[in-house]
XYZ file of C-alpha atoms in Angstrom:
174
model
C 8.786 45.975 -23.808
C 10.597 43.109 -22.013
C 9.458 44.476 -18.606
C 5.839 44.479 -19.812
C 6.084 40.894 -21.060
C 7.506 39.781 -17.676
C 4.507 41.413 -15.933
C 2.021 39.689 -18.249
C 3.631 36.288 -18.506
C 4.343 34.304 -15.336
C 7.955 33.593 -16.313
C 9.346 34.284 -12.805
C 6.966 31.782 -11.198
C 7.951 28.627 -13.135
C 9.170 26.878 -10.007
C 5.866 27.447 -8.304
C 3.782 26.324 -11.264
C 5.862 23.177 -11.673
C 5.031 22.140 -8.087
C 1.298 22.284 -8.682
C -0.315 18.825 -8.795
C -0.700 17.509 -12.321
C -3.617 15.320 -11.218
C -7.064 15.644 -9.770
C -6.767 14.825 -5.997
C -10.432 13.741 -6.061
C -9.488 10.765 -8.293
C -9.153 7.506 -6.397
C -6.365 4.980 -6.013
C -7.165 1.884 -8.044
C -6.107 -1.608 -7.058
C -5.747 -4.409 -9.632
C -5.154 -7.968 -8.532
C -3.536 -10.627 -10.641
C -2.544 -14.207 -10.022
C 1.075 -13.255 -9.356
C 0.977 -9.623 -8.202
C -0.925 -6.569 -6.976
C -0.766 -3.313 -8.964
C -1.765 0.106 -7.412
C -2.521 3.016 -9.715
C -2.162 6.263 -7.801
C -4.088 9.440 -8.643
C -0.860 11.213 -9.618
C -0.305 8.689 -12.406
C 2.342 6.664 -10.601
C 2.084 2.879 -10.476
C 3.227 0.567 -7.674
C 3.513 -3.169 -8.209
C 4.540 -6.073 -6.016
C 4.476 -9.813 -6.484
C 2.446 -11.716 -3.875
C 5.456 -13.914 -2.959
C 7.634 -10.814 -2.430
C 5.424 -9.432 0.358
C 7.300 -9.500 3.679
C 4.826 -7.553 5.860
C 1.333 -6.101 5.782
C 1.042 -3.003 7.940
C -2.084 -1.004 8.687
C -1.691 2.744 9.373
C -4.203 5.129 10.895
C -2.964 8.673 11.244
C -4.243 12.231 11.504
C -1.126 13.608 9.759
C -0.916 14.332 6.051
C -0.656 12.528 3.700
C -2.074 9.681 5.808
C -5.037 11.525 7.281
C -8.497 10.139 6.637
C -8.854 6.473 5.819
C -6.820 3.595 7.158
C -3.964 2.627 4.834
C -2.391 -0.745 4.011
C 1.309 -0.751 3.481
C 2.547 -3.830 1.696
C 6.257 -4.093 2.428
C 8.176 -6.157 -0.045
C 11.594 -7.728 0.008
C 14.251 -5.406 -1.535
C 14.962 -5.421 -5.251
C 18.229 -6.974 -6.453
C 19.912 -3.577 -6.245
C 18.772 -3.094 -2.619
C 15.982 -0.607 -3.493
C 13.009 -0.982 -1.150
C 9.786 -2.211 -2.766
C 6.174 -2.020 -1.706
C 2.719 -0.601 -2.255
C 0.651 1.840 -0.270
C -3.138 1.593 -0.535
C -5.853 3.632 1.252
C -8.755 1.491 2.387
C -11.154 3.527 0.228
C -9.362 2.647 -2.999
C -11.287 1.204 -5.861
C -11.244 -2.602 -5.424
C -9.786 -2.407 -1.885
C -12.253 -5.088 -0.646
C -10.799 -7.677 -3.041
C -7.272 -6.777 -1.864
C -8.269 -7.201 1.818
C -9.968 -10.524 1.008
C -6.748 -11.754 -0.642
C -4.574 -10.613 2.276
C -6.943 -12.263 4.785
C -6.036 -15.589 3.189
C -2.403 -15.201 4.179
C -1.584 -17.704 6.947
C -1.575 -15.939 10.296
C -3.184 -12.674 9.062
C -4.478 -10.735 12.064
C -8.052 -9.724 11.313
C -8.367 -8.282 14.840
C -5.541 -5.733 14.180
C -7.171 -4.712 10.934
C -10.606 -4.398 12.547
C -9.186 -2.299 15.403
C -7.464 0.008 12.927
C -10.644 0.414 10.836
C -12.658 1.205 13.956
C -10.094 3.828 15.037
C -9.996 5.377 11.525
C -13.785 5.642 11.480
C -13.644 7.390 14.865
C -10.962 9.824 13.644
C -8.384 8.468 16.062
C -4.619 8.247 15.545
C -2.785 5.043 16.424
C 0.577 3.393 15.980
C 1.178 1.190 12.923
C 0.065 -2.398 13.393
C 1.559 -5.410 11.667
C -1.343 -7.514 10.385
C 0.925 -10.137 8.810
C 4.599 -10.964 8.602
C 6.153 -13.656 6.440
C 7.221 -16.586 8.600
C 5.425 -15.399 11.767
C 3.020 -18.347 11.553
C 5.933 -20.812 11.212
C 7.726 -19.214 14.149
C 4.605 -19.451 16.386
C 4.019 -23.113 15.424
C 7.658 -24.001 15.981
C 7.732 -22.369 19.434
C 4.565 -24.235 20.411
C 5.896 -27.589 19.182
C 9.612 -27.341 19.972
C 9.907 -24.568 22.468
C 12.617 -22.800 20.387
C 11.332 -20.136 18.027
C 14.881 -19.422 16.827
C 14.965 -22.632 14.782
C 11.796 -21.871 12.861
C 11.982 -21.384 9.073
C 11.039 -18.162 7.405
C 9.592 -19.559 4.197
C 5.808 -19.283 4.358
C 4.483 -17.890 1.132
C 1.411 -15.623 0.993
C 0.525 -16.689 -2.514
C 0.438 -20.412 -2.090
C -2.761 -20.602 -4.065
C -3.257 -17.902 -6.694
C -6.882 -17.014 -7.220
C -7.737 -15.468 -10.614
C -11.273 -14.854 -9.376
C -9.952 -11.698 -7.734
C -8.390 -10.447 -10.989
C -10.208 -7.271 -11.843
C -9.922 -3.947 -13.606
C -6.981 -4.788 -15.873
C -5.809 -1.801 -17.764
């Protein structure tokens, strides 16, 4: 009787069934923008959140390798948490509300629209490319200091991406 039950019930395959996705991969990433932070809801139910003033770098990735294949991706790299844990958000550029996120990031001082445009063009053509930094905290201050003083090493690293919060971009609160 026990042998028959084992044949009928998939008891021996529990490890395999637990690895199956518990979400619909056709569901999109959803981006919500707030005055003080960005929140990304992933299709697998996870949530990533980062305050605007904690963003250290904005990287655009175009790849033909999984899980990055397909659209261009924005990687928002944050400063580490108090315990040293890395923080950030990863957003495909086909996410719900991605245009509002891009608009907000374009307002960061020194944001490289050309790098983003090049990455989007390559993604549309199905090309692979190296990651490109579209923005880095303090990069604008370093460039200005080297132009004015001739010594980039003395430049401050205190530019803030969220100098002027804009609640007009707030959308899709859950």
